[in-house]
Short mmCIF file of C-alpha atoms and ligand atoms in Angstrom, two decimals:
data_model
loop_
_atom_site.label_atom_id
_atom_site.label_comp_id
_atom_site.label_asym_id
_atom_site.label_seq_id
_atom_site.Cartn_x
_atom_site.Cartn_y
_atom_site.Cartn_z
CA MET A 1 -18.45 -2.37 3.23
CA GLU A 2 -16.38 -5.53 3.37
CA LEU A 3 -13.28 -5.62 5.59
CA TRP A 4 -10.97 -5.90 2.62
CA GLU A 5 -12.36 -2.72 1.07
CA LEU A 6 -11.27 -0.47 3.95
CA SER A 7 -8.22 1.74 3.83
CA ALA A 8 -5.30 0.60 5.97
CA ALA A 9 -5.87 3.67 8.22
CA GLU A 10 -9.46 2.53 8.84
CA MET A 11 -8.26 -1.04 9.46
CA ARG A 12 -5.85 0.47 12.01
CA ARG A 13 -8.70 2.26 13.83
CA ARG A 14 -10.81 -0.90 13.97
CA LEU A 15 -7.89 -3.01 15.14
CA ASP A 16 -7.10 -0.50 17.89
CA SER A 17 -10.72 -0.25 19.00
CA ARG A 18 -10.88 -4.07 18.94
CA ASP A 19 -13.76 -4.05 16.46
CA ILE A 20 -11.69 -6.52 14.51
CA PHE A 21 -8.70 -8.74 15.20
CA ALA A 22 -5.53 -9.11 13.17
CA GLY A 23 -6.19 -12.80 12.51
CA GLU A 24 -9.66 -12.05 11.20
CA LEU A 25 -8.31 -9.30 8.96
CA ALA A 26 -5.58 -11.59 7.56
CA GLU A 27 -8.16 -14.34 6.94
CA ALA A 28 -10.51 -11.93 5.17
CA HIS A 29 -7.69 -10.99 2.80
CA LEU A 30 -6.62 -14.59 2.23
CA ASP A 31 -10.28 -15.41 1.43
CA ARG A 32 -10.42 -12.48 -1.00
CA ILE A 33 -7.20 -13.72 -2.64
CA ARG A 34 -8.69 -17.24 -2.97
CA ALA A 35 -11.85 -15.79 -4.50
CA VAL A 36 -10.42 -13.35 -7.02
CA ASP A 37 -6.78 -14.09 -7.69
CA PRO A 38 -7.52 -17.06 -9.95
CA LYS A 39 -8.93 -14.38 -12.31
CA ILE A 40 -6.28 -11.68 -11.74
CA ASN A 41 -3.06 -13.67 -11.20
CA ALA A 42 -1.49 -10.94 -9.09
CA PHE A 43 0.40 -13.31 -6.80
CA ILE A 44 3.27 -15.70 -7.61
CA THR A 45 3.35 -16.95 -4.01
CA VAL A 46 0.72 -16.59 -1.30
CA THR A 47 2.29 -16.91 2.19
CA GLU A 48 -0.69 -18.19 4.17
CA GLU A 49 1.23 -19.59 7.10
CA ARG A 50 3.42 -16.56 7.39
CA ALA A 51 0.32 -14.30 7.28
CA THR A 52 -1.30 -16.29 10.07
CA SER A 53 1.77 -16.18 12.33
CA ASP A 54 2.39 -12.50 11.54
CA ALA A 55 -1.23 -11.75 12.47
CA ALA A 56 -0.92 -13.57 15.80
CA ALA A 57 2.25 -11.62 16.62
CA ALA A 58 0.60 -8.37 15.58
CA GLN A 59 -2.40 -9.04 17.79
CA LYS A 60 -0.10 -9.43 20.78
CA ARG A 61 1.43 -6.05 20.07
CA ILE A 62 -1.98 -4.47 19.67
CA ASP A 63 -3.09 -6.01 22.98
CA GLN A 64 0.00 -4.60 24.64
CA GLY A 65 -0.74 -1.16 23.24
CA SER A 66 2.47 -1.00 21.20
CA ALA A 67 1.08 -0.99 17.68
CA SER A 68 2.38 1.34 15.00
CA ALA A 69 0.70 2.35 11.72
CA LEU A 70 1.17 -0.99 9.90
CA THR A 71 0.86 -3.41 12.80
CA GLY A 72 -1.65 -6.07 11.75
CA ILE A 73 -2.09 -4.52 8.29
CA PRO A 74 -1.75 -6.88 5.29
CA VAL A 75 0.99 -6.13 2.74
CA ALA A 76 2.38 -7.82 -0.37
CA LEU A 77 5.85 -7.49 -1.90
CA LYS A 78 6.92 -7.57 -5.53
CA ASP A 79 8.80 -10.79 -6.20
CA ASN A 80 12.14 -9.05 -6.71
CA MET A 81 12.48 -8.29 -2.97
CA VAL A 82 14.28 -11.07 -1.22
CA THR A 83 12.40 -12.72 1.62
CA LEU A 84 14.03 -15.18 4.04
CA GLY A 85 12.65 -18.68 3.42
CA ILE A 86 10.12 -17.46 0.84
CA LYS A 87 10.68 -18.08 -2.86
CA THR A 88 11.88 -14.92 -4.67
CA THR A 89 11.69 -15.47 -8.42
CA CYS A 90 11.84 -12.06 -10.17
CA ALA A 91 9.28 -13.80 -12.43
CA SER A 92 12.22 -15.45 -14.13
CA ARG A 93 13.21 -19.04 -14.91
CA MET A 94 16.64 -18.00 -13.61
CA LEU A 95 15.37 -17.73 -10.03
CA GLU A 96 12.32 -19.96 -10.31
CA ASN A 97 13.36 -22.05 -7.29
CA TYR A 98 15.37 -19.49 -5.36
CA VAL A 99 14.62 -19.43 -1.65
CA PRO A 100 16.73 -16.61 -0.12
CA PRO A 101 18.75 -17.15 3.05
CA TYR A 102 18.09 -13.54 4.15
CA SER A 103 15.53 -10.74 3.96
CA GLY A 104 16.06 -7.36 2.36
CA THR A 105 15.76 -4.15 4.35
CA VAL A 106 12.20 -3.30 3.25
CA GLU A 107 11.01 -6.79 4.26
CA GLN A 108 12.85 -6.51 7.58
CA ARG A 109 11.29 -3.11 8.29
CA ILE A 110 7.84 -4.29 7.29
CA ALA A 111 8.22 -7.30 9.57
CA ALA A 112 9.60 -5.13 12.40
CA THR A 113 6.54 -2.88 12.26
CA GLY A 114 4.26 -5.88 12.61
CA ALA A 115 2.70 -5.87 9.15
CA VAL A 116 1.16 -9.13 7.87
CA LEU A 117 2.88 -10.53 4.78
CA LEU A 118 0.33 -12.02 2.37
CA GLY A 119 2.73 -12.98 -0.42
CA LYS A 120 4.89 -12.08 -3.38
CA THR A 121 3.48 -10.48 -6.49
CA ASN A 122 3.90 -11.01 -10.22
CA MET A 123 6.04 -8.70 -12.35
CA ASP A 124 7.79 -8.42 -15.67
CA GLU A 125 10.91 -10.59 -15.62
CA PHE A 126 13.61 -8.72 -13.61
CA ALA A 127 11.30 -5.65 -13.67
CA MET A 128 11.79 -5.05 -17.40
CA GLY A 129 8.50 -4.13 -18.97
CA THR A 130 5.33 -2.11 -18.75
CA SER A 131 2.57 -4.71 -18.77
CA THR A 132 3.56 -7.72 -16.61
CA GLU A 133 3.24 -9.81 -19.78
CA PHE A 134 6.98 -10.47 -19.67
CA SER A 135 6.61 -12.54 -16.50
CA ALA A 136 8.10 -15.96 -17.30
CA PHE A 137 5.07 -17.54 -15.54
CA PHE A 138 1.79 -15.81 -16.52
CA PRO A 139 0.44 -12.34 -17.22
CA SER A 140 -1.53 -10.53 -14.53
CA ARG A 141 -4.88 -8.98 -15.38
CA ASN A 142 -6.35 -5.56 -14.81
CA PRO A 143 -9.07 -5.64 -12.11
CA TYR A 144 -11.17 -3.19 -14.14
CA ASP A 145 -11.11 -5.33 -17.30
CA LEU A 146 -9.74 -8.84 -17.22
CA GLU A 147 -8.82 -8.72 -20.89
CA ARG A 148 -6.37 -5.88 -20.20
CA VAL A 149 -2.95 -5.52 -18.62
CA PRO A 150 -2.47 -4.00 -15.14
CA GLY A 151 0.63 -2.15 -16.36
CA GLY A 152 4.09 -3.01 -15.22
CA SER A 153 6.53 -3.96 -14.21
CA SER A 154 4.98 -4.09 -10.73
CA GLY A 155 1.61 -5.11 -12.22
CA GLY A 156 0.89 -7.81 -9.60
CA SER A 157 1.35 -5.35 -6.72
CA ALA A 158 -0.90 -2.74 -8.37
CA ALA A 159 -3.62 -5.25 -9.26
CA ALA A 160 -3.58 -6.77 -5.79
CA VAL A 161 -4.32 -3.36 -4.20
CA ALA A 162 -6.89 -2.39 -6.84
CA ALA A 163 -8.75 -5.70 -6.45
CA ASN A 164 -8.79 -5.33 -2.65
CA MET A 165 -6.55 -8.34 -2.07
CA THR A 166 -4.31 -6.16 0.13
CA PRO A 167 -4.53 -2.51 1.21
CA ILE A 168 -0.75 -2.00 0.75
CA SER A 169 1.89 -3.50 -1.49
CA PHE A 170 5.38 -2.57 -2.58
CA GLY A 171 6.96 -2.40 -5.98
CA SER A 172 10.16 -1.17 -7.53
CA ASP A 173 10.31 1.85 -9.83
CA THR A 174 13.25 2.19 -12.22
CA GLY A 175 11.50 3.95 -15.09
CA GLY A 176 7.92 4.10 -13.81
CA SER A 177 7.17 0.58 -12.61
CA VAL A 178 5.23 1.73 -9.56
CA ARG A 179 3.49 4.80 -10.99
CA GLN A 180 2.45 3.44 -14.39
CA PRO A 181 0.69 0.31 -13.06
CA ALA A 182 -0.84 2.47 -10.29
CA SER A 183 -2.25 4.71 -13.04
CA LEU A 184 -3.65 1.77 -15.04
CA CYS A 185 -5.16 0.16 -11.93
CA GLY A 186 -6.60 3.36 -10.40
CA VAL A 187 -4.57 3.27 -7.19
CA VAL A 188 -1.91 5.47 -5.54
CA GLY A 189 1.70 4.66 -6.50
CA PHE A 190 4.65 6.47 -5.01
CA LYS A 191 8.32 6.52 -5.99
CA PRO A 192 10.50 8.05 -3.28
CA THR A 193 13.57 10.20 -3.92
CA TYR A 194 16.56 8.14 -5.06
CA GLY A 195 18.37 7.41 -1.81
CA ARG A 196 15.35 7.43 0.52
CA VAL A 197 14.66 3.72 0.75
CA SER A 198 17.28 1.00 0.98
CA ARG A 199 17.59 -1.39 -1.95
CA TYR A 200 19.41 -3.99 0.11
CA GLY A 201 17.70 -7.24 -0.93
CA LEU A 202 16.10 -5.74 -4.05
CA VAL A 203 17.39 -7.74 -7.01
CA ALA A 204 19.24 -5.06 -8.97
CA PHE A 205 18.06 -3.96 -12.38
CA SER A 206 19.52 -0.48 -12.97
CA SER A 207 21.29 0.59 -9.80
CA SER A 208 21.40 4.34 -10.50
CA LEU A 209 17.60 4.41 -11.02
CA ASP A 210 15.97 1.67 -8.87
CA GLN A 211 13.82 2.74 -5.90
CA ILE A 212 11.26 0.81 -3.87
CA GLY A 213 7.85 2.42 -3.36
CA PRO A 214 4.38 1.58 -2.07
CA PHE A 215 0.95 1.12 -3.67
CA ALA A 216 -2.17 1.91 -1.67
CA ARG A 217 -5.78 3.00 -2.17
CA THR A 218 -5.24 6.29 -0.34
CA VAL A 219 -2.38 8.80 -0.12
CA GLN A 220 -2.36 8.48 3.67
CA ASP A 221 -1.80 4.71 3.42
CA ALA A 222 1.00 5.17 0.87
CA MET A 223 2.60 7.69 3.23
CA ASP A 224 2.40 5.31 6.21
CA ALA A 225 3.89 2.51 4.09
CA PHE A 226 6.71 4.80 2.97
CA GLU A 227 7.41 6.03 6.50
CA ALA A 228 7.71 2.43 7.71
CA THR A 229 10.40 1.65 5.15
CA MET A 230 12.38 4.87 4.58
CA GLY A 231 15.63 6.00 6.15
CA PRO A 232 19.33 5.25 6.09
CA ASP A 233 20.62 1.71 6.04
CA GLY A 234 24.19 0.55 6.51
CA MET A 235 23.54 -2.15 3.91
CA ASP A 236 22.93 0.31 1.07
CA SER A 237 25.46 3.12 0.73
CA THR A 238 23.18 5.09 -1.62
CA CYS A 239 20.57 5.31 1.11
CA VAL A 240 21.02 8.62 2.91
CA ASP A 241 19.93 10.24 6.14
CA ALA A 242 17.95 13.21 4.88
CA PRO A 243 15.44 14.98 7.13
CA TYR A 244 11.79 14.13 6.68
CA ALA A 245 9.17 15.99 8.70
CA ALA A 246 6.22 13.64 8.66
CA ALA A 247 3.94 16.16 10.35
CA ALA A 248 4.58 18.83 7.72
CA ALA A 249 3.02 16.61 5.14
CA ARG A 250 -0.30 16.63 6.94
CA ARG A 251 -1.43 20.16 6.05
CA PRO A 252 -3.31 19.58 2.84
CA SER A 253 -4.48 22.68 0.99
CA MET A 254 -4.34 23.60 -2.67
CA LYS A 255 -4.25 27.38 -2.03
CA GLY A 256 -1.29 29.16 -3.48
CA ARG A 257 0.51 26.04 -4.69
CA ARG A 258 2.59 26.77 -7.74
CA LEU A 259 2.35 23.90 -10.19
CA GLY A 260 4.24 23.66 -13.46
CA VAL A 261 2.90 21.67 -16.40
CA PRO A 262 5.59 20.77 -18.94
CA LYS A 263 4.06 21.17 -22.39
CA GLU A 264 6.07 18.13 -23.53
CA LEU A 265 3.93 16.00 -21.19
CA LEU A 266 0.59 17.19 -22.49
CA SER A 267 1.61 16.78 -26.12
CA ASP A 268 0.51 14.34 -28.81
CA GLU A 269 2.66 11.67 -27.11
CA VAL A 270 -0.27 11.38 -24.71
CA SER A 271 -3.56 9.88 -25.90
CA ALA A 272 -6.54 12.25 -26.17
CA PRO A 273 -8.69 10.68 -23.39
CA VAL A 274 -5.75 10.84 -20.93
CA ARG A 275 -4.95 14.40 -21.90
CA GLU A 276 -8.54 15.55 -21.49
CA CYS A 277 -8.97 13.81 -18.15
CA VAL A 278 -5.73 15.30 -16.76
CA GLU A 279 -6.56 18.76 -18.13
CA GLN A 280 -9.93 18.61 -16.34
CA ALA A 281 -8.21 17.52 -13.15
CA ILE A 282 -5.81 20.45 -13.45
CA GLU A 283 -8.79 22.80 -13.83
CA LYS A 284 -10.27 21.44 -10.62
CA LEU A 285 -6.97 22.08 -8.83
CA THR A 286 -6.93 25.62 -10.19
CA ALA A 287 -10.48 26.19 -8.97
CA GLU A 288 -9.26 25.27 -5.47
CA GLY A 289 -6.46 27.80 -5.52
CA ALA A 290 -3.52 26.19 -7.33
CA GLU A 291 -1.54 28.50 -9.58
CA ILE A 292 -0.83 26.55 -12.76
CA GLU A 293 1.66 27.57 -15.38
CA GLU A 294 2.81 25.83 -18.50
CA PHE A 295 6.54 25.62 -19.15
CA SER A 296 8.95 23.75 -21.36
CA ALA A 297 11.58 21.18 -20.40
CA SER A 298 12.85 20.21 -23.82
CA MET A 299 14.95 17.31 -22.59
CA ILE A 300 11.79 15.37 -21.70
CA GLU A 301 11.59 14.42 -25.36
CA HIS A 302 14.93 12.62 -25.04
CA GLY A 303 13.98 10.83 -21.82
CA VAL A 304 12.99 7.50 -23.29
CA SER A 305 16.11 7.25 -25.47
CA THR A 306 18.34 8.29 -22.57
CA TYR A 307 16.72 5.79 -20.20
CA TYR A 308 16.88 2.92 -22.70
CA ILE A 309 20.65 3.31 -22.86
CA ILE A 310 21.39 3.78 -19.16
CA ALA A 311 18.97 1.12 -17.85
CA PRO A 312 20.07 -1.68 -20.22
CA ALA A 313 23.75 -0.79 -19.70
CA GLU A 314 23.38 -1.19 -15.94
CA ALA A 315 21.17 -4.25 -16.38
CA SER A 316 23.73 -6.00 -18.55
CA SER A 317 26.26 -5.58 -15.80
CA ASN A 318 23.89 -6.50 -12.93
CA LEU A 319 22.58 -9.59 -14.73
CA ALA A 320 26.08 -10.92 -15.53
CA ARG A 321 25.97 -12.69 -12.17
CA PHE A 322 23.36 -15.17 -13.49
CA ASP A 323 26.00 -17.29 -15.16
CA GLY A 324 25.14 -20.78 -13.93
CA VAL A 325 27.96 -20.57 -11.39
CA ARG A 326 27.38 -17.77 -8.94
CA TYR A 327 23.62 -17.25 -8.79
CA GLY A 328 20.39 -18.94 -9.77
CA LEU A 329 19.76 -21.57 -12.39
CA ARG A 330 22.47 -23.85 -13.85
CA VAL A 331 21.64 -25.88 -16.95
CA PRO A 332 24.33 -28.62 -17.19
CA ASP A 333 25.62 -28.88 -20.76
CA GLY A 334 29.03 -30.02 -22.06
CA SER A 335 31.79 -27.50 -21.48
CA HIS A 336 31.75 -24.58 -19.13
CA VAL A 337 30.90 -22.24 -22.04
CA ASP A 338 28.09 -24.53 -23.25
CA MET A 339 26.67 -24.61 -19.71
CA MET A 340 26.71 -20.81 -19.55
CA LYS A 341 25.05 -20.49 -22.94
CA ALA A 342 22.37 -23.03 -22.05
CA THR A 343 21.76 -21.31 -18.71
CA ARG A 344 21.58 -17.77 -20.02
CA ALA A 345 19.31 -18.91 -22.83
CA ARG A 346 16.61 -19.23 -20.13
CA PHE A 347 16.28 -15.47 -19.78
CA GLY A 348 13.12 -14.28 -21.53
CA ARG A 349 13.21 -12.38 -24.82
CA GLU A 350 12.90 -8.92 -23.31
CA VAL A 351 15.72 -9.49 -20.81
CA LYS A 352 18.00 -10.89 -23.51
CA GLU A 353 17.27 -7.85 -25.69
CA ARG A 354 18.26 -5.50 -22.85
CA ILE A 355 21.46 -7.42 -22.13
CA ILE A 356 22.42 -7.23 -25.80
CA ILE A 357 21.67 -3.47 -26.01
CA GLY A 358 23.42 -2.80 -22.73
CA THR A 359 26.52 -4.75 -23.74
CA HIS A 360 26.61 -2.91 -27.05
CA VAL A 361 26.34 0.61 -25.60
CA LEU A 362 29.10 -0.16 -23.10
CA SER A 363 31.44 -1.73 -25.67
CA SER A 364 34.59 0.06 -26.67
CA GLY A 365 34.02 2.28 -29.67
CA TYR A 366 30.35 2.81 -28.79
CA TYR A 367 30.70 3.83 -25.16
CA GLU A 368 31.28 7.53 -25.90
CA ALA A 369 28.62 7.69 -28.57
CA TYR A 370 25.88 6.07 -26.48
CA TYR A 371 26.56 5.61 -22.80
CA ALA A 372 28.56 8.79 -22.17
CA LYS A 373 26.13 10.77 -24.33
CA ALA A 374 23.17 9.40 -22.35
CA HIS A 375 24.79 10.60 -19.15
CA GLN A 376 25.18 14.08 -20.58
CA ALA A 377 21.48 14.03 -21.53
CA ARG A 378 20.68 12.85 -18.03
CA THR A 379 22.53 15.78 -16.48
CA LEU A 380 20.75 18.25 -18.73
CA MET A 381 17.34 16.80 -18.04
CA LYS A 382 17.93 16.87 -14.30
CA SER A 383 19.04 20.48 -14.40
CA GLN A 384 15.99 21.52 -16.41
CA PHE A 385 13.81 20.02 -13.71
CA GLN A 386 15.84 21.59 -10.90
CA GLU A 387 15.45 24.91 -12.60
CA ALA A 388 11.69 24.36 -12.73
CA PHE A 389 11.64 23.62 -9.01
CA GLN A 390 13.04 27.14 -8.38
CA LYS A 391 9.72 28.38 -9.65
CA PHE A 392 7.22 25.60 -8.94
CA ASP A 393 6.37 23.56 -5.85
CA ALA A 394 5.70 20.55 -8.08
CA ILE A 395 5.44 19.44 -11.67
CA VAL A 396 2.14 17.95 -12.76
CA SER A 397 1.39 15.71 -15.75
CA PRO A 398 -0.33 12.51 -16.80
CA THR A 399 1.34 9.38 -15.39
CA SER A 400 0.90 7.17 -18.42
CA PRO A 401 0.19 8.17 -22.02
CA THR A 402 -2.56 5.54 -22.27
CA THR A 403 -5.15 3.67 -20.25
CA ALA A 404 -4.81 -0.12 -19.82
CA PHE A 405 -4.35 -1.85 -23.18
CA LYS A 406 -5.41 -5.38 -24.19
CA ILE A 407 -3.22 -8.35 -23.22
CA GLY A 408 -1.17 -9.21 -26.33
CA GLU A 409 -1.96 -5.90 -28.05
CA LEU A 410 1.56 -4.46 -27.78
CA THR A 411 3.80 -7.49 -27.16
CA GLY A 412 4.97 -7.30 -30.78
CA ASP A 413 5.71 -3.56 -30.54
CA PRO A 414 8.73 -3.06 -28.28
CA ILE A 415 9.12 0.62 -29.21
CA MET A 416 5.52 1.45 -28.26
CA LEU A 417 5.95 -0.43 -24.97
CA LYS A 418 8.95 1.71 -24.20
CA LEU A 419 7.18 4.97 -25.15
CA LEU A 420 4.68 4.18 -22.38
CA ASP A 421 7.40 5.26 -19.93
CA TYR A 422 7.49 8.75 -21.46
CA CYS A 423 5.88 10.60 -18.53
CA THR A 424 7.45 8.64 -15.67
CA ILE A 425 11.10 8.43 -16.78
CA PRO A 426 12.10 12.05 -15.93
CA ALA A 427 11.60 11.47 -12.18
CA ASN A 428 13.92 8.47 -12.31
CA ILE A 429 16.51 10.22 -14.41
CA GLY A 430 16.58 13.12 -11.92
CA GLY A 431 16.09 10.99 -8.80
CA PHE A 432 13.01 13.06 -7.85
CA PRO A 433 10.11 11.79 -5.70
CA ALA A 434 6.88 11.29 -7.68
CA ILE A 435 3.35 10.08 -7.00
CA SER A 436 0.48 8.95 -9.18
CA LEU A 437 -3.16 9.36 -8.12
CA ASN A 438 -6.34 8.50 -9.91
CA SER A 439 -7.82 11.46 -11.77
CA GLY A 440 -10.83 9.79 -13.37
CA TYR A 441 -11.86 7.13 -15.88
CA PHE A 442 -12.30 6.68 -19.61
CA GLU A 443 -14.66 3.90 -20.68
CA GLY A 444 -14.35 2.38 -17.22
CA LEU A 445 -10.53 2.42 -17.22
CA PRO A 446 -8.56 4.47 -14.67
CA ILE A 447 -6.33 7.44 -15.60
CA GLY A 448 -3.54 8.66 -13.33
CA ILE A 449 -2.21 12.15 -12.66
CA GLN A 450 1.43 12.50 -11.59
CA PHE A 451 3.09 15.02 -9.27
CA VAL A 452 6.86 15.33 -9.09
CA CYS A 453 8.77 17.35 -6.44
CA ASP A 454 12.39 18.25 -5.86
CA SER A 455 14.64 15.63 -4.28
CA PHE A 456 13.86 14.85 -0.62
CA ASP A 457 10.78 17.05 -0.63
CA GLU A 458 8.48 14.13 0.21
CA GLU A 459 6.68 16.35 2.77
CA GLY A 460 5.76 18.78 -0.02
CA LEU A 461 4.74 15.97 -2.34
CA PHE A 462 2.50 14.23 0.21
CA SER A 463 0.79 17.40 1.38
CA LEU A 464 0.06 18.28 -2.24
CA ALA A 465 -1.14 14.75 -2.98
CA LEU A 466 -3.43 14.71 0.07
CA ALA A 467 -5.00 17.95 -1.10
CA ALA A 468 -5.30 16.79 -4.72
CA GLU A 469 -6.83 13.45 -3.66
CA ALA A 470 -9.62 15.24 -1.76
CA ILE A 471 -10.33 17.51 -4.74
CA LEU A 472 -10.18 14.84 -7.43
CA ASP A 473 -12.19 12.26 -5.48
CA SER A 474 -14.85 10.84 -7.81
CA PRO A 475 -17.00 7.71 -7.85
CA LYS A 476 -14.96 4.66 -8.78
CA ALA A 477 -15.61 2.73 -11.95
CA SER A 478 -16.73 -0.82 -11.26
CA LEU A 479 -14.25 -3.63 -10.75
CA ALA A 480 -14.49 -6.76 -12.85
CA VAL A 481 -14.04 -8.90 -9.74
N1 LIG B 501 9.04 0.13 -18.25
C1 LIG B 501 10.38 0.41 -17.87
C2 LIG B 501 11.30 -0.68 -18.32
O1 LIG B 501 10.86 -1.59 -18.89
C3 LIG B 501 10.44 0.62 -16.40
C4 LIG B 501 10.67 -0.59 -15.59
C5 LIG B 501 10.78 -0.33 -14.13
O2 LIG B 501 10.54 0.75 -13.66
N2 LIG B 501 11.20 -1.36 -13.46
O3 LIG B 501 12.49 -0.63 -18.13
#
């Protein structure tokens, strides 16, 4: 096995036993990036120098015996997390040359734990999309089939982990942008409870939905990455101090777990191969002692339409700051108004569409009909899930209705692209923690299974995911790189 194929936990053991050194581990990953990223395009920026100096500092800590889980472990960050002195573009022309004067909380915590930053990953512009094709720079490719998308919007982070360019990366999940690409790339993707991880330094898309979460190749690694970044932060008032008993998560067994399957998430909205794969996975969980019951949460069917009012509304407000004056690009042109028009014309098509929709649903006369209505739908959907959590330990479903599709296949079909968020949106709408694990393959392409728990029950979610991972473990399909 090559060094870059190991789990972060195994890298940790070898670093601690001095079988390998942090510098060697960083170099192995940089070599792997040089070898395969020209085919995948997962990274916008590779931070070689930073990785080398991080590794040297990490080695000192290891030598002093003060290493924690991520010390010396390579990580990558989605390019919407601001990093001091390192370009942070949001895959947008607006921020193409933006070098932040500060680091966000996740980056600060990653640095404080001694992780090794390899670089910043590609994404859909401002995290709006499901395929990473809306990056203003280039699409990323799926490591299982280079003709296909890795999912999105955190497609670069998912592809980087799947192609063994890093054991851990971080993405942001507003409507599924960690879990859906994790599903399409066959890795673990975790969205924490809304309020668990600080968004300070995350370029805002939809502030009532955005959360930062990790990608990894094992549940244990995702858990370690989450634990290194979670917890209250004075810089984000939505980030709360809720108890989290790390140890409780480490008792994985499927026996007696009550799992609810919403029939709306195993309906025709989900493609047959995905449905069959997830149904088989659920049977395996049952065979190991899980008690599975189907139920109905009718509001799920309104999730996509609810989300695509709330998210663009908040985006239109958050993106107003890119006006040629306060933030980012400025395209000089005649009057002040001409300058603003010329500047804002540099947003990509998808972002412009969202700003227009968002402005419309917030405008007087339409506000009640769309925005206020969407909030009512949101409340109902959340309460249906909370009711389900009275009865079930977790809700289980597919993560994405499809496997990875061909690059270009859906770019002309904005509705279909949005329907791909069907299974992931409820967890964002309700603020619930959710994780996607691989549950098998169809024609060599990965299929994810999703577990959702009640807010702040990350212990329950991780212990379930650890048990499910062991049960669903199957030989991997072969990578194209
Ligand atoms: N696909 C969804 C969207 O385009 C989700 C994006 C996200 O989670 N950042 O809005």
